[in-house]
Amino acid sequence: MSTLEQNIEKLHGLLARFQEDGIKNRIAGENREGAAGRFLNTSPVDKSVICEVAQGNSDDIDAAANAAADAFADWRDMPANERRKILIRVAEAIEARAEEIALCECWDTGQALKFMSKAALRGAENFRYFADQVVQARDGQHLKSPTLMNITTRVPIGPVGVITPWNTPFMLSTWKIAPALAAGCTVVHKPAEASPLTARLLVEIAEEAGLPKGVLNTVNGFGEDAGKALCEHPKIRAIAFVGESRTGSLITKQGADTLKRNHLELGGKNPVIVFDDADLDRALDAVIFMIYSINGERCTSSSRLLVQDTIKEAFEAKLVERVNKIKVGHPLDPATEIGPLVTEEHFNKVTSYFDIAKEDGATIAAGGMTVGDEGYFVRPTLFTNANNQMRIAREEIFGPVLTAIPFSTEEEALQIANDTPYGLTGYVWTNDLTRALRFTDRLEAGMIWVNSENVRHLPTPFGGVKASGIGRDGGDWSFEFYMEQKHIGFATGQHKITQLGK
Ligand code: NAD
């Protein structure tokens, strides 16, 4: 039996329970049907129905928000060391079930196992990292003044909502939920409707590892319904959101009446800039990895290649050769590098850019075609002879599709790189140190790597500028979002109090 066949067999075993019972919402430690009925979850690999999913609406969100509010005080007041231990146990349980998580994620989203096996472990790492911050998360400062001993403390903000997208959903959910729990908040999670499987596994794993009932609640459903209700709920104090930029602005509007604190991690159209003095072999590897791994369904992907005109021809020729060799296939085949796109809707969106590119006058140098009709497969695609005004250079396609744009000078590269509504990441390839310093200083992006692909280090700040987001995750930045700073001033003597009405 091939590894692919073995993986398919394992997957069938894992899915049986979902096929039988469907995926229920999980509220206060109990399985609940959705007030709006059920919806169907399908696999992008062969368009088959995976299972039915509880469809939550404002009633379910209300129940979950109440459960999170009820569970808050006990979770907040649990000694930090005990909370830490529970979160470490969650990390261990994720590691123990990493294969199950990865197989389900691949089948649900179309992501290749090659990348998803690591994503499950990244989820465990998120829990471990934030568990280790639990003890000091509430520490404050003392700021003595002549008449007062001022101290600060940090307290968890309260029950929070976490709304996540379908791309690498398990890893991204843990990236939000782990720091929220570490801060002492309770959570209502609304996963993306296209990828409910691993959100269900996460809440099960967390409860089995000892997370008290109601501390993490999962409500499935659609954004305009369940998601909106979560943003509007008065008991929910903050919304951590990951998704499209236009949804981000809806999140802000929906939370206005209840004065929600929002953290928005949104879209990108990130540039990778390759100067002719760079290590071009390494640059080529990184350019390919950062757009064609994870199906290009990655917010930090470098979807615009800005290549210096002196090396354009040779660099693009090598790129075409490599792109044409990328293996598209079944996501559970360990050799597969690109699986199918997540949904029919997304497949239609990505493939529509093949015509748009031609209409705009760009060249399809590689790919630009679908593969079979069993699932939502596309060939990795490269557009050349493009300019930055074309739709393929301005809009987030969110698939394995790269737009190459030439430049001649550093100033022109900077102008093109910054000429976008987005500002999530940037990647600069040059061996000129002074230029790298100068360029990164003026590049409009929240995260920049020089001579490197995106290598995430959990203590560093993660987030975007412009339409790519508001707020930062990572290290203590996560706690700044999930916690409130409090100041308390103690008089150290009998200082003069201004007397009125005497
Ligand atoms: P999306 O905005 O369509 O959906 C994200 C989530 O929001 C889903 O759970 C959805 O149900 C919910 N939602 C939709 N409308 C809502 C509403 N009115 N109120 C509340 N919730 C609502 O995004 P998607 O298509 O699932 O994900 C892809 C997008 O996510 C891309 O734009 C990508 O760049 C972005 N993303 C950003 C980051 C980052 O860190 N910046 C990371 C991953 C993905």
XYZ file of C-alpha atoms and ligand atoms in Angstrom:
546
model
C 0.000 0.000 0.000
C 1.413 3.420 -0.921
C 1.704 6.169 1.710
C -1.136 7.976 -0.033
C -3.380 4.915 0.234
C -2.425 4.462 3.883
C -3.225 8.109 4.600
C -6.588 7.852 2.851
C -7.435 4.775 4.886
C -6.470 6.524 8.142
C -8.542 9.536 7.122
C -11.631 7.428 6.490
C -11.319 6.056 10.017
C -11.029 9.567 11.433
C -13.961 10.975 9.487
C -16.429 8.203 10.347
C -17.603 9.885 13.544
C -18.148 13.239 11.800
C -20.068 11.532 9.015
C -22.293 9.793 11.534
C -22.988 12.629 13.964
C -22.033 15.761 12.062
C -20.050 18.522 13.732
C -21.896 20.101 16.627
C -21.290 23.427 18.252
C -19.542 23.172 21.593
C -20.963 25.474 24.241
C -20.218 25.238 27.971
C -18.659 21.833 27.409
C -21.733 20.437 25.682
C -22.515 19.474 22.110
C -25.313 21.557 20.668
C -27.098 21.581 17.336
C -27.191 24.961 15.589
C -30.303 27.109 15.918
C -30.245 27.668 12.136
C -30.051 23.951 11.292
C -27.085 22.369 9.535
C -24.922 23.097 6.512
C -22.837 20.773 4.375
C -19.071 20.679 4.507
C -17.396 19.418 1.333
C -13.856 18.449 0.418
C -12.064 20.367 -2.336
C -10.186 17.200 -3.288
C -13.186 15.473 -4.915
C -16.152 17.753 -4.054
C -17.620 15.018 -1.849
C -19.631 15.833 1.273
C -17.494 15.364 4.382
C -20.188 15.897 6.966
C -23.018 18.107 8.153
C -22.160 21.007 10.417
C -24.299 22.761 13.027
C -25.257 26.165 11.686
C -25.139 28.663 14.506
C -26.859 32.028 14.559
C -27.326 34.810 17.107
C -29.060 32.413 19.547
C -26.057 30.097 19.630
C -23.683 33.045 19.902
C -25.722 34.349 22.811
C -25.518 30.970 24.569
C -21.775 30.759 23.916
C -21.113 34.345 25.045
C -23.054 33.677 28.255
C -21.079 30.471 28.805
C -17.811 32.360 28.274
C -18.969 35.117 30.642
C -19.962 32.576 33.311
C -16.635 30.769 33.057
C -14.554 33.960 33.079
C -14.095 34.699 36.807
C -12.920 31.189 37.717
C -10.524 31.010 34.780
C -9.177 34.501 35.473
C -8.661 33.717 39.148
C -7.123 30.281 38.717
C -3.516 30.450 39.963
C -1.250 31.224 37.030
C 0.755 28.054 37.471
C -2.339 25.895 37.171
C -3.475 27.703 34.050
C 0.003 27.282 32.661
C -0.075 23.533 33.308
C -3.402 23.140 31.505
C -2.102 25.006 28.456
C 1.041 22.865 28.380
C -1.180 19.776 28.484
C -3.125 21.192 25.514
C 0.179 21.570 23.634
C 1.116 17.965 24.445
C -2.295 16.689 23.353
C -2.002 18.573 20.046
C 1.403 16.973 19.477
C -0.049 13.544 20.254
C -2.846 14.076 17.706
C -0.799 16.039 15.146
C -1.274 13.436 12.423
C -5.046 13.351 12.880
C -5.188 17.155 12.796
C -3.033 17.299 9.673
C -5.007 14.656 7.762
C -8.343 16.319 8.572
C -6.991 19.773 7.703
C -5.738 18.538 4.318
C -9.044 16.923 3.432
C -11.057 19.931 4.596
C -8.954 22.678 3.006
C -6.967 21.017 0.205
C -3.627 21.911 1.789
C -0.743 19.540 1.113
C 0.312 17.236 3.958
C 3.894 18.310 3.302
C 3.064 21.659 4.937
C 0.123 20.777 7.192
C 2.018 18.235 9.294
C 4.200 21.142 10.423
C 1.218 23.463 10.873
C -0.306 21.164 13.502
C 2.971 21.210 15.432
C 3.130 25.002 15.089
C -0.249 25.022 16.844
C 1.260 23.106 19.772
C 4.181 25.514 19.823
C 1.754 28.443 20.105
C 0.198 26.892 23.214
C 3.591 26.084 24.721
C 5.000 29.529 24.050
C 2.083 31.443 25.563
C 1.763 28.964 28.461
C 5.285 29.950 29.428
C 4.262 33.631 29.540
C 1.256 33.045 31.817
C 3.003 33.638 35.126
C 4.421 37.083 34.309
C 1.606 38.258 32.017
C -0.078 40.231 34.794
C 3.098 41.852 36.137
C 3.178 45.626 36.123
C 5.468 48.491 37.010
C 5.848 50.831 39.901
C 6.133 54.461 38.890
C 6.791 56.497 42.003
C 5.851 60.187 42.070
C 6.560 62.704 44.881
C 3.226 62.039 46.607
C 2.111 58.647 45.329
C 3.293 55.116 44.894
C 1.814 54.330 41.501
C 1.574 50.767 40.392
C 0.259 49.162 37.242
C -1.206 45.713 36.815
C -2.637 43.929 33.814
C -5.933 42.109 33.946
C -7.633 39.999 31.270
C -10.175 41.994 29.295
C -12.973 39.402 29.663
C -14.676 37.006 27.244
C -13.373 37.530 23.712
C -14.469 36.471 20.228
C -12.030 34.843 17.817
C -13.034 34.767 14.143
C -10.737 32.820 11.850
C -10.359 32.135 8.097
C -10.016 28.853 6.240
C -6.340 29.109 5.364
C -4.186 27.044 7.761
C -7.155 27.258 10.138
C -5.792 25.095 12.957
C -2.507 26.957 13.283
C -4.155 30.372 12.973
C -6.831 29.551 15.547
C -4.235 28.497 18.104
C -2.283 31.658 17.353
C -5.261 33.663 18.647
C -6.792 31.311 21.209
C -3.576 30.345 23.047
C -2.626 33.917 24.098
C -6.251 34.745 24.937
C -6.420 31.773 27.319
C -2.953 32.515 28.680
C -4.054 36.065 29.446
C -7.003 34.694 31.454
C -9.730 35.456 28.907
C -12.463 33.033 27.938
C -13.219 32.554 24.237
C -16.018 32.128 21.734
C -14.491 30.835 18.503
C -16.273 31.232 15.161
C -14.252 29.208 12.658
C -14.552 29.691 8.909
C -17.517 27.851 7.415
C -15.230 26.181 4.860
C -12.987 24.504 7.452
C -14.827 23.353 10.584
C -13.033 20.023 11.181
C -9.928 21.031 13.071
C -11.735 23.746 15.055
C -13.825 20.918 16.465
C -10.687 18.870 17.208
C -9.133 21.832 18.995
C -11.971 22.351 21.463
C -12.126 18.599 22.154
C -8.385 18.387 22.707
C -8.434 21.425 24.998
C -11.261 20.070 27.161
C -9.689 16.617 27.354
C -6.469 18.286 28.484
C -8.325 19.870 31.393
C -9.589 23.203 30.100
C -12.700 23.927 32.202
C -16.076 23.900 30.476
C -17.106 27.183 28.917
C -13.564 28.580 28.740
C -13.413 27.784 25.016
C -16.686 27.593 23.079
C -16.999 26.895 19.359
C -19.917 28.120 17.267
C -19.956 27.174 13.584
C -21.894 29.190 11.076
C -21.687 31.925 8.504
C -19.920 35.229 8.889
C -22.836 37.529 8.148
C -24.915 35.663 10.728
C -22.958 33.991 13.566
C -19.850 36.143 12.992
C -21.829 39.365 13.000
C -23.711 38.371 16.165
C -20.389 37.696 17.894
C -19.113 41.183 17.023
C -22.342 42.715 18.314
C -22.652 40.762 21.550
C -22.425 43.032 24.603
C -20.675 40.426 26.801
C -17.861 39.966 24.294
C -15.186 42.546 25.060
C -12.901 42.187 22.058
C -12.719 40.523 18.664
C -9.534 38.972 17.329
C -10.145 38.661 13.606
C -8.158 37.122 10.759
C -9.577 37.397 7.261
C -10.114 39.670 4.308
C -9.666 43.433 4.507
C -13.246 44.190 3.526
C -14.512 41.839 6.276
C -12.187 43.655 8.671
C -14.008 46.898 8.070
C -17.353 45.129 8.685
C -15.972 43.808 11.981
C -15.187 47.379 13.013
C -18.647 48.641 12.049
C -20.466 45.753 13.732
C -18.563 46.281 16.964
C -19.119 50.039 17.091
C -22.282 50.036 19.211
C -20.694 47.893 21.911
C -17.323 49.715 21.633
C -15.405 46.546 20.797
C -11.669 46.407 20.863
C -10.663 44.845 17.546
C -7.482 43.243 16.367
C -7.497 42.876 12.597
C -5.120 40.662 10.619
C -6.108 41.168 7.008
C -5.070 40.667 3.412
C -1.865 41.416 1.547
C -0.295 41.893 -1.867
C 3.221 41.523 -0.642
C 6.281 42.374 -2.722
C 9.492 40.385 -2.952
C 12.188 42.640 -4.393
C 15.156 40.975 -6.057
C 18.153 43.216 -6.819
C 20.824 42.053 -9.241
C 23.500 41.878 -6.529
C 21.565 39.280 -4.485
C 22.338 35.602 -4.027
C 20.020 34.720 -6.904
C 19.842 30.985 -6.257
C 18.607 31.517 -2.721
C 16.310 34.324 -3.870
C 14.791 31.967 -6.443
C 14.135 29.287 -3.804
C 12.495 31.843 -1.505
C 10.398 33.459 -4.249
C 9.012 30.034 -5.198
C 8.437 28.933 -1.611
C 6.682 32.130 -0.569
C 3.992 31.995 -3.263
C 3.565 28.342 -4.161
C 3.719 26.685 -0.723
C 0.424 26.364 1.186
C -1.377 26.668 -2.186
C -0.520 30.384 -2.177
C -3.427 30.697 0.258
C -1.298 32.549 2.705
C -1.615 36.158 3.869
C 2.163 36.659 3.993
C 2.813 35.190 0.523
C 4.932 37.300 -1.795
C 2.514 37.581 -4.703
C 4.335 40.425 -6.478
C 7.862 39.702 -7.705
C 9.760 42.923 -8.360
C 12.814 41.882 -10.335
C 15.627 44.172 -11.498
C 15.624 44.505 -15.283
C 19.327 43.553 -15.538
C 18.550 40.004 -14.349
C 14.887 39.767 -15.317
C 15.248 37.484 -18.309
C 17.526 34.911 -16.686
C 15.659 34.960 -13.374
C 12.258 34.528 -14.986
C 13.518 31.724 -17.214
C 14.724 29.777 -14.163
C 11.478 30.550 -12.407
C 9.370 29.162 -15.258
C 11.429 25.992 -15.330
C 10.929 25.392 -11.612
C 7.256 26.405 -11.522
C 6.480 23.933 -14.275
C 7.984 21.159 -12.162
C 5.930 21.850 -9.026
C 3.866 18.791 -8.153
C 0.116 19.337 -8.058
C -1.763 16.404 -6.608
C -3.673 14.707 -3.865
C -2.995 16.576 -0.622
C -2.422 13.360 1.328
C 0.372 12.280 -1.011
C 3.586 13.258 0.808
C 5.156 14.252 -2.534
C 2.425 16.765 -3.376
C 3.459 20.403 -3.254
C 0.139 22.007 -4.241
C -3.300 20.609 -3.445
C -6.703 21.830 -4.601
C -8.011 25.310 -3.745
C -10.332 25.428 -0.781
C -13.795 25.925 -2.319
C -15.520 26.238 -5.682
C -16.025 29.934 -5.047
C -12.340 30.469 -4.364
C -11.343 28.301 -7.343
C -13.561 30.443 -9.593
C -12.020 33.603 -8.180
C -8.415 32.452 -8.656
C -8.969 31.070 -12.158
C -10.795 34.245 -13.253
C -7.424 36.016 -13.064
C -6.109 33.878 -15.941
C -8.402 35.826 -18.311
C -7.938 39.099 -16.469
C -4.169 38.790 -16.940
C -4.576 38.300 -20.689
C -7.081 41.152 -20.998
C -4.644 43.453 -19.174
C -1.846 42.496 -21.585
C 0.314 40.368 -19.298
C 1.867 37.073 -20.393
C 1.023 33.734 -18.792
C 4.549 32.364 -18.587
C 3.597 29.249 -16.598
C 0.380 27.564 -15.527
C -2.817 29.493 -16.138
C -4.838 26.302 -16.332
C -6.901 23.987 -14.194
C -6.063 20.323 -13.594
C -8.774 17.690 -14.122
C -12.307 18.285 -12.941
C -12.505 16.008 -9.941
C -11.508 18.742 -7.485
C -10.432 22.396 -7.439
C -6.908 21.914 -8.786
C -4.913 24.563 -10.664
C -1.405 24.648 -12.048
C 0.942 27.084 -10.268
C 0.872 30.214 -12.369
C 3.325 32.936 -13.277
C 2.351 36.186 -15.000
C 5.156 38.184 -16.615
C 5.287 41.438 -18.594
C 3.005 42.928 -15.990
C 2.908 46.392 -14.505
C 1.744 47.484 -11.096
C -1.488 49.050 -12.376
C -2.895 45.722 -13.599
C -5.526 43.981 -11.495
C -3.203 40.977 -11.159
C -0.775 43.302 -9.357
C -3.299 45.186 -7.241
C -5.794 42.573 -6.035
C -5.172 39.781 -3.544
C -5.666 36.604 -5.620
C -4.795 34.308 -2.682
C -3.753 31.336 -4.788
C -0.551 29.904 -6.300
C -0.284 32.828 -8.677
C 2.706 35.155 -8.986
C 2.873 38.458 -10.869
C 6.368 39.507 -11.993
C 7.057 43.213 -12.539
C 10.412 44.601 -13.682
C 12.153 47.667 -12.225
C 15.376 49.446 -13.028
C 16.350 51.545 -10.005
C 16.061 51.225 -6.247
C 13.778 54.274 -6.166
C 11.463 52.713 -8.744
C 11.377 49.419 -6.833
C 10.378 51.250 -3.679
C 7.703 53.235 -5.472
C 6.164 50.061 -6.965
C 6.455 48.117 -3.696
C 4.608 50.817 -1.769
C 2.016 51.514 -4.471
C -0.602 49.170 -3.010
C -3.420 49.505 -0.502
C -1.848 46.696 1.525
C 1.187 46.527 3.818
C 1.589 43.151 5.478
C 5.024 41.802 4.541
C 7.960 42.625 2.280
C 10.980 40.552 1.267
C 14.191 42.211 0.082
C 17.036 40.386 -1.655
C 20.300 42.320 -1.910
C 23.859 41.967 -0.664
C 24.229 45.730 -0.310
C 23.784 46.297 3.423
C 23.312 50.046 3.187
C 20.665 49.638 0.543
C 18.880 47.019 2.647
C 18.815 49.424 5.602
C 17.651 52.346 3.465
C 15.050 50.299 1.618
C 13.492 48.526 4.587
C 13.268 51.850 6.415
C 10.983 53.201 3.680
C 9.109 50.031 2.758
C 5.504 50.217 3.975
C 4.976 46.831 5.639
C 4.489 45.506 9.142
C 7.010 42.692 8.675
C 10.066 42.612 6.434
C 12.654 39.921 5.830
C 16.030 40.600 4.193
C 17.625 37.723 2.287
C 15.115 35.347 3.820
C 11.721 33.864 3.332
C 9.150 34.345 6.107
C 10.626 32.684 9.176
C 8.319 33.237 12.112
C 9.796 33.809 15.568
C 7.016 33.875 18.170
C 8.334 36.735 20.342
C 8.452 39.156 17.374
C 5.507 41.400 16.423
C 3.181 40.042 13.722
C 0.774 42.322 11.876
C 0.279 44.685 8.994
C -0.052 48.362 8.126
C -2.533 50.120 5.774
C -5.323 47.759 4.625
C -3.429 44.757 6.013
C -4.495 45.258 9.563
C -4.557 46.994 12.890
C -2.698 45.662 15.910
C 0.104 43.207 16.578
C 0.357 39.632 17.804
C 3.358 37.818 19.179
C 5.272 38.061 22.447
C 3.858 40.603 24.824
C 1.927 42.337 22.001
C -0.676 39.565 22.209
C -1.204 40.276 25.906
C -1.542 44.002 25.228
C -4.612 43.099 23.179
C -6.197 40.522 25.469
C -5.514 42.471 28.679
C -6.246 45.856 30.210
C -3.617 48.007 31.866
C -4.699 49.256 35.241
C -3.166 52.058 37.263
C -3.518 52.316 41.033
C -2.037 55.268 42.958
C -1.401 54.978 46.722
C -0.798 58.205 48.621
C 2.504 57.917 50.464
C 1.680 60.777 52.863
C -0.681 63.660 53.469
C -0.147 65.633 50.260
C -2.111 68.830 49.790
C -5.598 68.265 48.333
C -7.070 71.351 46.678
C -10.017 72.365 48.817
C -13.147 73.732 47.183
C -16.198 75.240 48.945
C -14.318 76.067 52.134
P -13.113 36.154 5.192
O -12.906 37.563 5.630
O -14.081 35.880 4.108
O -13.602 35.253 6.419
C -12.853 35.176 7.628
C -13.815 34.842 8.762
O -14.689 35.945 8.943
C -14.704 33.623 8.516
O -14.838 32.909 9.717
C -16.032 34.263 8.115
O -17.137 33.458 8.402
C -16.034 35.495 8.981
N -16.892 36.587 8.518
C -17.259 36.899 7.260
N -18.085 37.963 7.266
C -18.226 38.354 8.563
C -18.946 39.377 9.206
N -19.695 40.239 8.543
N -18.853 39.464 10.543
C -18.088 38.610 11.255
N -17.401 37.608 10.699
C -17.457 37.477 9.364
O -11.671 35.595 4.859
P -11.297 34.155 4.234
O -11.642 34.186 2.803
O -11.843 33.083 5.125
O -9.701 34.140 4.441
C -8.797 34.652 3.520
C -8.355 36.050 3.905
O -7.727 36.042 5.198
C -7.321 36.625 2.964
O -7.636 37.955 2.663
C -6.026 36.564 3.787
O -5.030 37.480 3.404
C -6.532 36.819 5.150
N -5.574 36.355 6.151
C -4.826 37.279 6.839
C -3.876 36.871 7.771
C -3.014 37.872 8.523
O -2.373 37.472 9.475
N -2.972 39.129 8.121
C -3.697 35.510 8.012
C -4.471 34.589 7.283
C -5.410 35.031 6.367
